[in-house]
Amino acid sequence: NARNLSIATMPDLNEFITTQEAAKKLGFNVRSIPYMVKNKTLDGVRFGRSWLVSRKSVRDYLKKTEGLSKNDPRRKVSK
């Protein structure tokens, strides 16, 4: 008898980057990135124990915050 197992399908990795890559591009600590996904600041998916972040959402965030200093409150991550 085959069991009906639900298996998560791997997202298209060309559309996603790791939290480490996103943190480096955005200038945030890597631990901030999952909060940004949960708060809908960035788009991403959880795959197993890891998060994958949409490349497009990182680009959009960079455009939206262009010219703001790293310490500008509009760039802060709410936890």
JSON list of N, CA and C in Angstrom, two decimals:
[
{"chain": "A", "resi": 1, "resn": "ASN", "atom": "N", "xyz": [0.83, -1.20, 0.00]},
{"chain": "A", "resi": 1, "resn": "ASN", "atom": "CA", "xyz": [0.00, 0.00, 0.00]},
{"chain": "A", "resi": 1, "resn": "ASN", "atom": "C", "xyz": [0.87, 1.26, 0.00]},
{"chain": "A", "resi": 2, "resn": "ALA", "atom": "N", "xyz": [0.60, 2.10, -0.92]},
{"chain": "A", "resi": 2, "resn": "ALA", "atom": "CA", "xyz": [1.32, 3.38, -0.97]},
{"chain": "A", "resi": 2, "resn": "ALA", "atom": "C", "xyz": [0.61, 4.37, -0.07]},
{"chain": "A", "resi": 3, "resn": "ARG", "atom": "N", "xyz": [1.40, 5.06, 0.71]},
{"chain": "A", "resi": 3, "resn": "ARG", "atom": "CA", "xyz": [0.81, 6.08, 1.58]},
{"chain": "A", "resi": 3, "resn": "ARG", "atom": "C", "xyz": [0.66, 7.38, 0.82]},
{"chain": "A", "resi": 4, "resn": "ASN", "atom": "N", "xyz": [-0.36, 8.11, 1.18]},
{"chain": "A", "resi": 4, "resn": "ASN", "atom": "CA", "xyz": [-0.58, 9.41, 0.55]},
{"chain": "A", "resi": 4, "resn": "ASN", "atom": "C", "xyz": [0.23, 10.45, 1.32]},
{"chain": "A", "resi": 5, "resn": "LEU", "atom": "N", "xyz": [1.42, 10.72, 0.85]},
{"chain": "A", "resi": 5, "resn": "LEU", "atom": "CA", "xyz": [2.31, 11.67, 1.51]},
{"chain": "A", "resi": 5, "resn": "LEU", "atom": "C", "xyz": [2.27, 13.00, 0.78]},
{"chain": "A", "resi": 6, "resn": "SER", "atom": "N", "xyz": [2.19, 14.04, 1.56]},
{"chain": "A", "resi": 6, "resn": "SER", "atom": "CA", "xyz": [2.23, 15.35, 0.94]},
{"chain": "A", "resi": 6, "resn": "SER", "atom": "C", "xyz": [3.68, 15.81, 0.92]},
{"chain": "A", "resi": 7, "resn": "ILE", "atom": "N", "xyz": [4.18, 16.05, -0.27]},
{"chain": "A", "resi": 7, "resn": "ILE", "atom": "CA", "xyz": [5.58, 16.44, -0.46]},
{"chain": "A", "resi": 7, "resn": "ILE", "atom": "C", "xyz": [5.60, 17.86, -1.01]},
{"chain": "A", "resi": 8, "resn": "ALA", "atom": "N", "xyz": [6.33, 18.73, -0.33]},
{"chain": "A", "resi": 8, "resn": "ALA", "atom": "CA", "xyz": [6.44, 20.11, -0.79]},
{"chain": "A", "resi": 8, "resn": "ALA", "atom": "C", "xyz": [7.28, 20.15, -2.06]},
{"chain": "A", "resi": 9, "resn": "THR", "atom": "N", "xyz": [6.81, 20.92, -3.02]},
{"chain": "A", "resi": 9, "resn": "THR", "atom": "CA", "xyz": [7.58, 21.05, -4.26]},
{"chain": "A", "resi": 9, "resn": "THR", "atom": "C", "xyz": [8.57, 22.19, -4.11]},
{"chain": "A", "resi": 10, "resn": "MET", "atom": "N", "xyz": [9.73, 21.97, -4.65]},
{"chain": "A", "resi": 10, "resn": "MET", "atom": "CA", "xyz": [10.81, 22.95, -4.57]},
{"chain": "A", "resi": 10, "resn": "MET", "atom": "C", "xyz": [10.45, 24.16, -5.42]},
{"chain": "A", "resi": 11, "resn": "PRO", "atom": "N", "xyz": [10.53, 25.38, -4.85]},
{"chain": "A", "resi": 11, "resn": "PRO", "atom": "CA", "xyz": [10.28, 26.58, -5.64]},
{"chain": "A", "resi": 11, "resn": "PRO", "atom": "C", "xyz": [11.37, 26.77, -6.71]},
{"chain": "A", "resi": 12, "resn": "ASP", "atom": "N", "xyz": [11.05, 27.53, -7.73]},
{"chain": "A", "resi": 12, "resn": "ASP", "atom": "CA", "xyz": [12.01, 27.83, -8.79]},
{"chain": "A", "resi": 12, "resn": "ASP", "atom": "C", "xyz": [13.12, 28.69, -8.20]},
{"chain": "A", "resi": 13, "resn": "LEU", "atom": "N", "xyz": [14.30, 28.12, -8.07]},
{"chain": "A", "resi": 13, "resn": "LEU", "atom": "CA", "xyz": [15.40, 28.82, -7.41]},
{"chain": "A", "resi": 13, "resn": "LEU", "atom": "C", "xyz": [15.89, 30.03, -8.18]},
{"chain": "A", "resi": 14, "resn": "ASN", "atom": "N", "xyz": [15.56, 30.14, -9.45]},
{"chain": "A", "resi": 14, "resn": "ASN", "atom": "CA", "xyz": [15.94, 31.33, -10.21]},
{"chain": "A", "resi": 14, "resn": "ASN", "atom": "C", "xyz": [15.19, 32.56, -9.73]},
{"chain": "A", "resi": 15, "resn": "GLU", "atom": "N", "xyz": [14.04, 32.36, -9.08]},
{"chain": "A", "resi": 15, "resn": "GLU", "atom": "CA", "xyz": [13.22, 33.47, -8.62]},
{"chain": "A", "resi": 15, "resn": "GLU", "atom": "C", "xyz": [13.48, 33.82, -7.16]},
{"chain": "A", "resi": 16, "resn": "PHE", "atom": "N", "xyz": [14.29, 33.02, -6.46]},
{"chain": "A", "resi": 16, "resn": "PHE", "atom": "CA", "xyz": [14.50, 33.20, -5.04]},
{"chain": "A", "resi": 16, "resn": "PHE", "atom": "C", "xyz": [15.97, 33.25, -4.68]},
{"chain": "A", "resi": 17, "resn": "ILE", "atom": "N", "xyz": [16.27, 33.89, -3.54]},
{"chain": "A", "resi": 17, "resn": "ILE", "atom": "CA", "xyz": [17.61, 33.90, -2.99]},
{"chain": "A", "resi": 17, "resn": "ILE", "atom": "C", "xyz": [17.51, 33.50, -1.52]},
{"chain": "A", "resi": 18, "resn": "THR", "atom": "N", "xyz": [18.63, 33.17, -0.93]},
{"chain": "A", "resi": 18, "resn": "THR", "atom": "CA", "xyz": [18.64, 32.77, 0.48]},
{"chain": "A", "resi": 18, "resn": "THR", "atom": "C", "xyz": [18.52, 34.01, 1.37]},
{"chain": "A", "resi": 19, "resn": "THR", "atom": "N", "xyz": [18.23, 33.77, 2.64]},
{"chain": "A", "resi": 19, "resn": "THR", "atom": "CA", "xyz": [18.17, 34.88, 3.58]},
{"chain": "A", "resi": 19, "resn": "THR", "atom": "C", "xyz": [19.54, 35.55, 3.71]},
{"chain": "A", "resi": 20, "resn": "GLN", "atom": "N", "xyz": [20.60, 34.77, 3.59]},
{"chain": "A", "resi": 20, "resn": "GLN", "atom": "CA", "xyz": [21.95, 35.34, 3.66]},
{"chain": "A", "resi": 20, "resn": "GLN", "atom": "C", "xyz": [22.20, 36.31, 2.51]},
{"chain": "A", "resi": 21, "resn": "GLU", "atom": "N", "xyz": [21.81, 35.90, 1.30]},
{"chain": "A", "resi": 21, "resn": "GLU", "atom": "CA", "xyz": [21.99, 36.78, 0.14]},
{"chain": "A", "resi": 21, "resn": "GLU", "atom": "C", "xyz": [21.14, 38.04, 0.26]},
{"chain": "A", "resi": 22, "resn": "ALA", "atom": "N", "xyz": [19.89, 37.87, 0.71]},
{"chain": "A", "resi": 22, "resn": "ALA", "atom": "CA", "xyz": [18.99, 39.02, 0.86]},
{"chain": "A", "resi": 22, "resn": "ALA", "atom": "C", "xyz": [19.55, 39.99, 1.90]},
{"chain": "A", "resi": 23, "resn": "ALA", "atom": "N", "xyz": [20.04, 39.46, 3.02]},
{"chain": "A", "resi": 23, "resn": "ALA", "atom": "CA", "xyz": [20.60, 40.31, 4.07]},
{"chain": "A", "resi": 23, "resn": "ALA", "atom": "C", "xyz": [21.79, 41.11, 3.56]},
{"chain": "A", "resi": 24, "resn": "LYS", "atom": "N", "xyz": [22.64, 40.47, 2.79]},
{"chain": "A", "resi": 24, "resn": "LYS", "atom": "CA", "xyz": [23.81, 41.15, 2.25]},
{"chain": "A", "resi": 24, "resn": "LYS", "atom": "C", "xyz": [23.40, 42.28, 1.30]},
{"chain": "A", "resi": 25, "resn": "LYS", "atom": "N", "xyz": [22.45, 41.99, 0.42]},
{"chain": "A", "resi": 25, "resn": "LYS", "atom": "CA", "xyz": [22.00, 43.01, -0.54]},
{"chain": "A", "resi": 25, "resn": "LYS", "atom": "C", "xyz": [21.30, 44.18, 0.15]},
{"chain": "A", "resi": 26, "resn": "LEU", "atom": "N", "xyz": [20.55, 43.88, 1.23]},
{"chain": "A", "resi": 26, "resn": "LEU", "atom": "CA", "xyz": [19.75, 44.91, 1.89]},
{"chain": "A", "resi": 26, "resn": "LEU", "atom": "C", "xyz": [20.48, 45.61, 3.03]},
{"chain": "A", "resi": 27, "resn": "GLY", "atom": "N", "xyz": [21.58, 45.04, 3.50]},
{"chain": "A", "resi": 27, "resn": "GLY", "atom": "CA", "xyz": [22.32, 45.64, 4.59]},
{"chain": "A", "resi": 27, "resn": "GLY", "atom": "C", "xyz": [21.70, 45.37, 5.96]},
{"chain": "A", "resi": 28, "resn": "PHE", "atom": "N", "xyz": [20.97, 44.27, 6.08]},
{"chain": "A", "resi": 28, "resn": "PHE", "atom": "CA", "xyz": [20.37, 43.88, 7.35]},
{"chain": "A", "resi": 28, "resn": "PHE", "atom": "C", "xyz": [21.05, 42.63, 7.89]},
{"chain": "A", "resi": 29, "resn": "ASN", "atom": "N", "xyz": [20.84, 42.37, 9.16]},
{"chain": "A", "resi": 29, "resn": "ASN", "atom": "CA", "xyz": [21.30, 41.12, 9.75]},
{"chain": "A", "resi": 29, "resn": "ASN", "atom": "C", "xyz": [20.46, 39.99, 9.18]},
{"chain": "A", "resi": 30, "resn": "VAL", "atom": "N", "xyz": [21.06, 38.85, 8.97]},
{"chain": "A", "resi": 30, "resn": "VAL", "atom": "CA", "xyz": [20.37, 37.72, 8.36]},
{"chain": "A", "resi": 30, "resn": "VAL", "atom": "C", "xyz": [19.13, 37.30, 9.17]},
{"chain": "A", "resi": 31, "resn": "ARG", "atom": "N", "xyz": [19.16, 37.51, 10.48]},
{"chain": "A", "resi": 31, "resn": "ARG", "atom": "CA", "xyz": [18.01, 37.14, 11.31]},
{"chain": "A", "resi": 31, "resn": "ARG", "atom": "C", "xyz": [16.82, 38.06, 11.10]},
{"chain": "A", "resi": 32, "resn": "SER", "atom": "N", "xyz": [17.03, 39.23, 10.50]},
{"chain": "A", "resi": 32, "resn": "SER", "atom": "CA", "xyz": [15.93, 40.18, 10.25]},
{"chain": "A", "resi": 32, "resn": "SER", "atom": "C", "xyz": [15.08, 39.77, 9.06]},
{"chain": "A", "resi": 33, "resn": "ILE", "atom": "N", "xyz": [15.65, 39.02, 8.14]},
{"chain": "A", "resi": 33, "resn": "ILE", "atom": "CA", "xyz": [14.95, 38.72, 6.89]},
{"chain": "A", "resi": 33, "resn": "ILE", "atom": "C", "xyz": [13.66, 37.91, 7.11]},
{"chain": "A", "resi": 34, "resn": "PRO", "atom": "N", "xyz": [13.65, 36.86, 7.93]},
{"chain": "A", "resi": 34, "resn": "PRO", "atom": "CA", "xyz": [12.36, 36.17, 8.16]},
{"chain": "A", "resi": 34, "resn": "PRO", "atom": "C", "xyz": [11.28, 37.08, 8.74]},
{"chain": "A", "resi": 35, "resn": "TYR", "atom": "N", "xyz": [11.67, 38.03, 9.59]},
{"chain": "A", "resi": 35, "resn": "TYR", "atom": "CA", "xyz": [10.69, 39.00, 10.11]},
{"chain": "A", "resi": 35, "resn": "TYR", "atom": "C", "xyz": [10.12, 39.84, 8.97]},
{"chain": "A", "resi": 36, "resn": "MET", "atom": "N", "xyz": [10.98, 40.24, 8.04]},
{"chain": "A", "resi": 36, "resn": "MET", "atom": "CA", "xyz": [10.52, 41.05, 6.92]},
{"chain": "A", "resi": 36, "resn": "MET", "atom": "C", "xyz": [9.55, 40.26, 6.04]},
{"chain": "A", "resi": 37, "resn": "VAL", "atom": "N", "xyz": [9.78, 38.96, 5.90]},
{"chain": "A", "resi": 37, "resn": "VAL", "atom": "CA", "xyz": [8.86, 38.12, 5.12]},
{"chain": "A", "resi": 37, "resn": "VAL", "atom": "C", "xyz": [7.53, 37.98, 5.88]},
{"chain": "A", "resi": 38, "resn": "LYS", "atom": "N", "xyz": [7.61, 37.70, 7.17]},
{"chain": "A", "resi": 38, "resn": "LYS", "atom": "CA", "xyz": [6.40, 37.54, 7.98]},
{"chain": "A", "resi": 38, "resn": "LYS", "atom": "C", "xyz": [5.57, 38.82, 8.03]},
{"chain": "A", "resi": 39, "resn": "ASN", "atom": "N", "xyz": [6.24, 39.98, 8.01]},
{"chain": "A", "resi": 39, "resn": "ASN", "atom": "CA", "xyz": [5.55, 41.28, 8.04]},
{"chain": "A", "resi": 39, "resn": "ASN", "atom": "C", "xyz": [5.15, 41.77, 6.66]},
{"chain": "A", "resi": 40, "resn": "LYS", "atom": "N", "xyz": [5.37, 40.95, 5.65]},
{"chain": "A", "resi": 40, "resn": "LYS", "atom": "CA", "xyz": [5.01, 41.27, 4.26]},
{"chain": "A", "resi": 40, "resn": "LYS", "atom": "C", "xyz": [5.82, 42.42, 3.68]},
{"chain": "A", "resi": 41, "resn": "THR", "atom": "N", "xyz": [6.98, 42.73, 4.28]},
{"chain": "A", "resi": 41, "resn": "THR", "atom": "CA", "xyz": [7.88, 43.72, 3.70]},
{"chain": "A", "resi": 41, "resn": "THR", "atom": "C", "xyz": [8.58, 43.12, 2.49]},
{"chain": "A", "resi": 42, "resn": "LEU", "atom": "N", "xyz": [8.88, 41.83, 2.58]},
{"chain": "A", "resi": 42, "resn": "LEU", "atom": "CA", "xyz": [9.45, 41.07, 1.47]},
{"chain": "A", "resi": 42, "resn": "LEU", "atom": "C", "xyz": [8.57, 39.86, 1.20]},
{"chain": "A", "resi": 43, "resn": "ASP", "atom": "N", "xyz": [8.62, 39.36, -0.02]},
{"chain": "A", "resi": 43, "resn": "ASP", "atom": "CA", "xyz": [7.92, 38.12, -0.36]},
{"chain": "A", "resi": 43, "resn": "ASP", "atom": "C", "xyz": [8.90, 36.96, -0.22]},
{"chain": "A", "resi": 44, "resn": "GLY", "atom": "N", "xyz": [8.40, 35.88, 0.31]},
{"chain": "A", "resi": 44, "resn": "GLY", "atom": "CA", "xyz": [9.25, 34.72, 0.46]},
{"chain": "A", "resi": 44, "resn": "GLY", "atom": "C", "xyz": [8.44, 33.49, 0.82]},
{"chain": "A", "resi": 45, "resn": "VAL", "atom": "N", "xyz": [9.12, 32.37, 0.84]},
{"chain": "A", "resi": 45, "resn": "VAL", "atom": "CA", "xyz": [8.47, 31.11, 1.20]},
{"chain": "A", "resi": 45, "resn": "VAL", "atom": "C", "xyz": [9.38, 30.36, 2.16]},
{"chain": "A", "resi": 46, "resn": "ARG", "atom": "N", "xyz": [8.75, 29.61, 3.00]},
{"chain": "A", "resi": 46, "resn": "ARG", "atom": "CA", "xyz": [9.52, 28.75, 3.90]},
{"chain": "A", "resi": 46, "resn": "ARG", "atom": "C", "xyz": [9.61, 27.39, 3.24]},
{"chain": "A", "resi": 47, "resn": "PHE", "atom": "N", "xyz": [10.80, 26.88, 3.16]},
{"chain": "A", "resi": 47, "resn": "PHE", "atom": "CA", "xyz": [11.02, 25.57, 2.56]},
{"chain": "A", "resi": 47, "resn": "PHE", "atom": "C", "xyz": [11.79, 24.75, 3.58]},
{"chain": "A", "resi": 48, "resn": "GLY", "atom": "N", "xyz": [11.09, 23.86, 4.24]},
{"chain": "A", "resi": 48, "resn": "GLY", "atom": "CA", "xyz": [11.71, 23.12, 5.33]},
{"chain": "A", "resi": 48, "resn": "GLY", "atom": "C", "xyz": [11.99, 24.07, 6.47]},
{"chain": "A", "resi": 49, "resn": "ARG", "atom": "N", "xyz": [13.23, 24.10, 6.91]},
{"chain": "A", "resi": 49, "resn": "ARG", "atom": "CA", "xyz": [13.61, 25.00, 8.01]},
{"chain": "A", "resi": 49, "resn": "ARG", "atom": "C", "xyz": [14.21, 26.31, 7.50]},
{"chain": "A", "resi": 50, "resn": "SER", "atom": "N", "xyz": [14.28, 26.47, 6.19]},
{"chain": "A", "resi": 50, "resn": "SER", "atom": "CA", "xyz": [14.90, 27.65, 5.60]},
{"chain": "A", "resi": 50, "resn": "SER", "atom": "C", "xyz": [13.87, 28.56, 4.95]},
{"chain": "A", "resi": 51, "resn": "TRP", "atom": "N", "xyz": [14.24, 29.80, 4.80]},
{"chain": "A", "resi": 51, "resn": "TRP", "atom": "CA", "xyz": [13.43, 30.77, 4.07]},
{"chain": "A", "resi": 51, "resn": "TRP", "atom": "C", "xyz": [14.10, 31.07, 2.74]},
{"chain": "A", "resi": 52, "resn": "LEU", "atom": "N", "xyz": [13.29, 31.23, 1.72]},
{"chain": "A", "resi": 52, "resn": "LEU", "atom": "CA", "xyz": [13.75, 31.71, 0.42]},
{"chain": "A", "resi": 52, "resn": "LEU", "atom": "C", "xyz": [13.02, 33.01, 0.15]},
{"chain": "A", "resi": 53, "resn": "VAL", "atom": "N", "xyz": [13.75, 34.01, -0.31]},
{"chain": "A", "resi": 53, "resn": "VAL", "atom": "CA", "xyz": [13.21, 35.34, -0.52]},
{"chain": "A", "resi": 53, "resn": "VAL", "atom": "C", "xyz": [13.14, 35.66, -2.01]},
{"chain": "A", "resi": 54, "resn": "SER", "atom": "N", "xyz": [12.04, 36.23, -2.42]},
{"chain": "A", "resi": 54, "resn": "SER", "atom": "CA", "xyz": [11.84, 36.58, -3.83]},
{"chain": "A", "resi": 54, "resn": "SER", "atom": "C", "xyz": [12.86, 37.64, -4.25]},
{"chain": "A", "resi": 55, "resn": "ARG", "atom": "N", "xyz": [13.57, 37.36, -5.34]},
{"chain": "A", "resi": 55, "resn": "ARG", "atom": "CA", "xyz": [14.53, 38.34, -5.89]},
{"chain": "A", "resi": 55, "resn": "ARG", "atom": "C", "xyz": [13.81, 39.65, -6.23]},
{"chain": "A", "resi": 56, "resn": "LYS", "atom": "N", "xyz": [12.61, 39.53, -6.79]},
{"chain": "A", "resi": 56, "resn": "LYS", "atom": "CA", "xyz": [11.86, 40.71, -7.19]},
{"chain": "A", "resi": 56, "resn": "LYS", "atom": "C", "xyz": [11.51, 41.57, -5.98]},
{"chain": "A", "resi": 57, "resn": "SER", "atom": "N", "xyz": [11.12, 40.96, -4.87]},
{"chain": "A", "resi": 57, "resn": "SER", "atom": "CA", "xyz": [10.76, 41.77, -3.70]},
{"chain": "A", "resi": 57, "resn": "SER", "atom": "C", "xyz": [11.99, 42.48, -3.13]},
{"chain": "A", "resi": 58, "resn": "VAL", "atom": "N", "xyz": [13.16, 41.86, -3.23]},
{"chain": "A", "resi": 58, "resn": "VAL", "atom": "CA", "xyz": [14.39, 42.52, -2.77]},
{"chain": "A", "resi": 58, "resn": "VAL", "atom": "C", "xyz": [14.69, 43.72, -3.67]},
{"chain": "A", "resi": 59, "resn": "ARG", "atom": "N", "xyz": [14.57, 43.54, -4.99]},
{"chain": "A", "resi": 59, "resn": "ARG", "atom": "CA", "xyz": [14.78, 44.66, -5.93]},
{"chain": "A", "resi": 59, "resn": "ARG", "atom": "C", "xyz": [13.78, 45.78, -5.65]},
{"chain": "A", "resi": 60, "resn": "ASP", "atom": "N", "xyz": [12.51, 45.42, -5.44]},
{"chain": "A", "resi": 60, "resn": "ASP", "atom": "CA", "xyz": [11.48, 46.43, -5.18]},
{"chain": "A", "resi": 60, "resn": "ASP", "atom": "C", "xyz": [11.76, 47.19, -3.89]},
{"chain": "A", "resi": 61, "resn": "TYR", "atom": "N", "xyz": [12.20, 46.47, -2.86]},
{"chain": "A", "resi": 61, "resn": "TYR", "atom": "CA", "xyz": [12.52, 47.11, -1.58]},
{"chain": "A", "resi": 61, "resn": "TYR", "atom": "C", "xyz": [13.68, 48.08, -1.74]},
{"chain": "A", "resi": 62, "resn": "LEU", "atom": "N", "xyz": [14.69, 47.66, -2.50]},
{"chain": "A", "resi": 62, "resn": "LEU", "atom": "CA", "xyz": [15.85, 48.54, -2.72]},
{"chain": "A", "resi": 62, "resn": "LEU", "atom": "C", "xyz": [15.44, 49.81, -3.47]},
{"chain": "A", "resi": 63, "resn": "LYS", "atom": "N", "xyz": [14.55, 49.67, -4.46]},
{"chain": "A", "resi": 63, "resn": "LYS", "atom": "CA", "xyz": [14.06, 50.85, -5.18]},
{"chain": "A", "resi": 63, "resn": "LYS", "atom": "C", "xyz": [13.28, 51.77, -4.25]},
{"chain": "A", "resi": 64, "resn": "LYS", "atom": "N", "xyz": [12.41, 51.15, -3.43]},
{"chain": "A", "resi": 64, "resn": "LYS", "atom": "CA", "xyz": [11.56, 51.92, -2.51]},
{"chain": "A", "resi": 64, "resn": "LYS", "atom": "C", "xyz": [12.38, 52.68, -1.47]},
{"chain": "A", "resi": 65, "resn": "THR", "atom": "N", "xyz": [13.49, 52.12, -1.05]},
{"chain": "A", "resi": 65, "resn": "THR", "atom": "CA", "xyz": [14.30, 52.75, 0.00]},
{"chain": "A", "resi": 65, "resn": "THR", "atom": "C", "xyz": [15.55, 53.42, -0.54]},
{"chain": "A", "resi": 66, "resn": "GLU", "atom": "N", "xyz": [15.64, 53.56, -1.85]},
{"chain": "A", "resi": 66, "resn": "GLU", "atom": "CA", "xyz": [16.82, 54.18, -2.47]},
{"chain": "A", "resi": 66, "resn": "GLU", "atom": "C", "xyz": [17.01, 55.59, -1.93]},
{"chain": "A", "resi": 67, "resn": "GLY", "atom": "N", "xyz": [18.23, 55.89, -1.56]},
{"chain": "A", "resi": 67, "resn": "GLY", "atom": "CA", "xyz": [18.55, 57.22, -1.06]},
{"chain": "A", "resi": 67, "resn": "GLY", "atom": "C", "xyz": [18.36, 57.38, 0.44]},
{"chain": "A", "resi": 68, "resn": "LEU", "atom": "N", "xyz": [17.75, 56.40, 1.09]},
{"chain": "A", "resi": 68, "resn": "LEU", "atom": "CA", "xyz": [17.57, 56.46, 2.54]},
{"chain": "A", "resi": 68, "resn": "LEU", "atom": "C", "xyz": [18.81, 55.91, 3.22]},
{"chain": "A", "resi": 69, "resn": "SER", "atom": "N", "xyz": [19.20, 56.53, 4.32]},
{"chain": "A", "resi": 69, "resn": "SER", "atom": "CA", "xyz": [20.37, 56.02, 5.03]},
{"chain": "A", "resi": 69, "resn": "SER", "atom": "C", "xyz": [20.02, 54.69, 5.70]},
{"chain": "A", "resi": 70, "resn": "LYS", "atom": "N", "xyz": [21.05, 53.95, 6.04]},
{"chain": "A", "resi": 70, "resn": "LYS", "atom": "CA", "xyz": [20.85, 52.64, 6.66]},
{"chain": "A", "resi": 70, "resn": "LYS", "atom": "C", "xyz": [20.08, 52.76, 7.97]},
{"chain": "A", "resi": 71, "resn": "ASN", "atom": "N", "xyz": [20.21, 53.88, 8.67]},
{"chain": "A", "resi": 71, "resn": "ASN", "atom": "CA", "xyz": [19.56, 54.07, 9.96]},
{"chain": "A", "resi": 71, "resn": "ASN", "atom": "C", "xyz": [18.23, 54.81, 9.88]},
{"chain": "A", "resi": 72, "resn": "ASP", "atom": "N", "xyz": [17.75, 55.08, 8.68]},
{"chain": "A", "resi": 72, "resn": "ASP", "atom": "CA", "xyz": [16.46, 55.75, 8.52]},
{"chain": "A", "resi": 72, "resn": "ASP", "atom": "C", "xyz": [15.35, 54.86, 9.07]},
{"chain": "A", "resi": 73, "resn": "PRO", "atom": "N", "xyz": [14.45, 55.42, 9.91]},
{"chain": "A", "resi": 73, "resn": "PRO", "atom": "CA", "xyz": [13.38, 54.60, 10.52]},
{"chain": "A", "resi": 73, "resn": "PRO", "atom": "C", "xyz": [12.46, 53.94, 9.49]},
{"chain": "A", "resi": 74, "resn": "ARG", "atom": "N", "xyz": [12.38, 54.50, 8.29]},
{"chain": "A", "resi": 74, "resn": "ARG", "atom": "CA", "xyz": [11.53, 53.90, 7.26]},
{"chain": "A", "resi": 74, "resn": "ARG", "atom": "C", "xyz": [12.10, 52.59, 6.74]},
{"chain": "A", "resi": 75, "resn": "ARG", "atom": "N", "xyz": [13.37, 52.31, 7.04]},
{"chain": "A", "resi": 75, "resn": "ARG", "atom": "CA", "xyz": [14.00, 51.05, 6.64]},
{"chain": "A", "resi": 75, "resn": "ARG", "atom": "C", "xyz": [14.00, 50.03, 7.75]},
{"chain": "A", "resi": 76, "resn": "LYS", "atom": "N", "xyz": [13.57, 50.41, 8.94]},
{"chain": "A", "resi": 76, "resn": "LYS", "atom": "CA", "xyz": [13.64, 49.52, 10.11]},
{"chain": "A", "resi": 76, "resn": "LYS", "atom": "C", "xyz": [12.74, 48.31, 9.93]},
{"chain": "A", "resi": 77, "resn": "VAL", "atom": "N", "xyz": [13.18, 47.24, 10.54]},
{"chain": "A", "resi": 77, "resn": "VAL", "atom": "CA", "xyz": [12.42, 46.00, 10.53]},
{"chain": "A", "resi": 77, "resn": "VAL", "atom": "C", "xyz": [11.67, 45.92, 11.85]},
{"chain": "A", "resi": 78, "resn": "SER", "atom": "N", "xyz": [10.34, 45.80, 11.77]},
{"chain": "A", "resi": 78, "resn": "SER", "atom": "CA", "xyz": [9.60, 45.65, 13.04]},
{"chain": "A", "resi": 78, "resn": "SER", "atom": "C", "xyz": [9.52, 44.18, 13.38]},
{"chain": "A", "resi": 79, "resn": "LYS", "atom": "N", "xyz": [9.77, 43.89, 14.64]},
{"chain": "A", "resi": 79, "resn": "LYS", "atom": "CA", "xyz": [9.77, 42.50, 15.09]},
{"chain": "A", "resi": 79, "resn": "LYS", "atom": "C", "xyz": [8.56, 42.19, 15.90]}
]
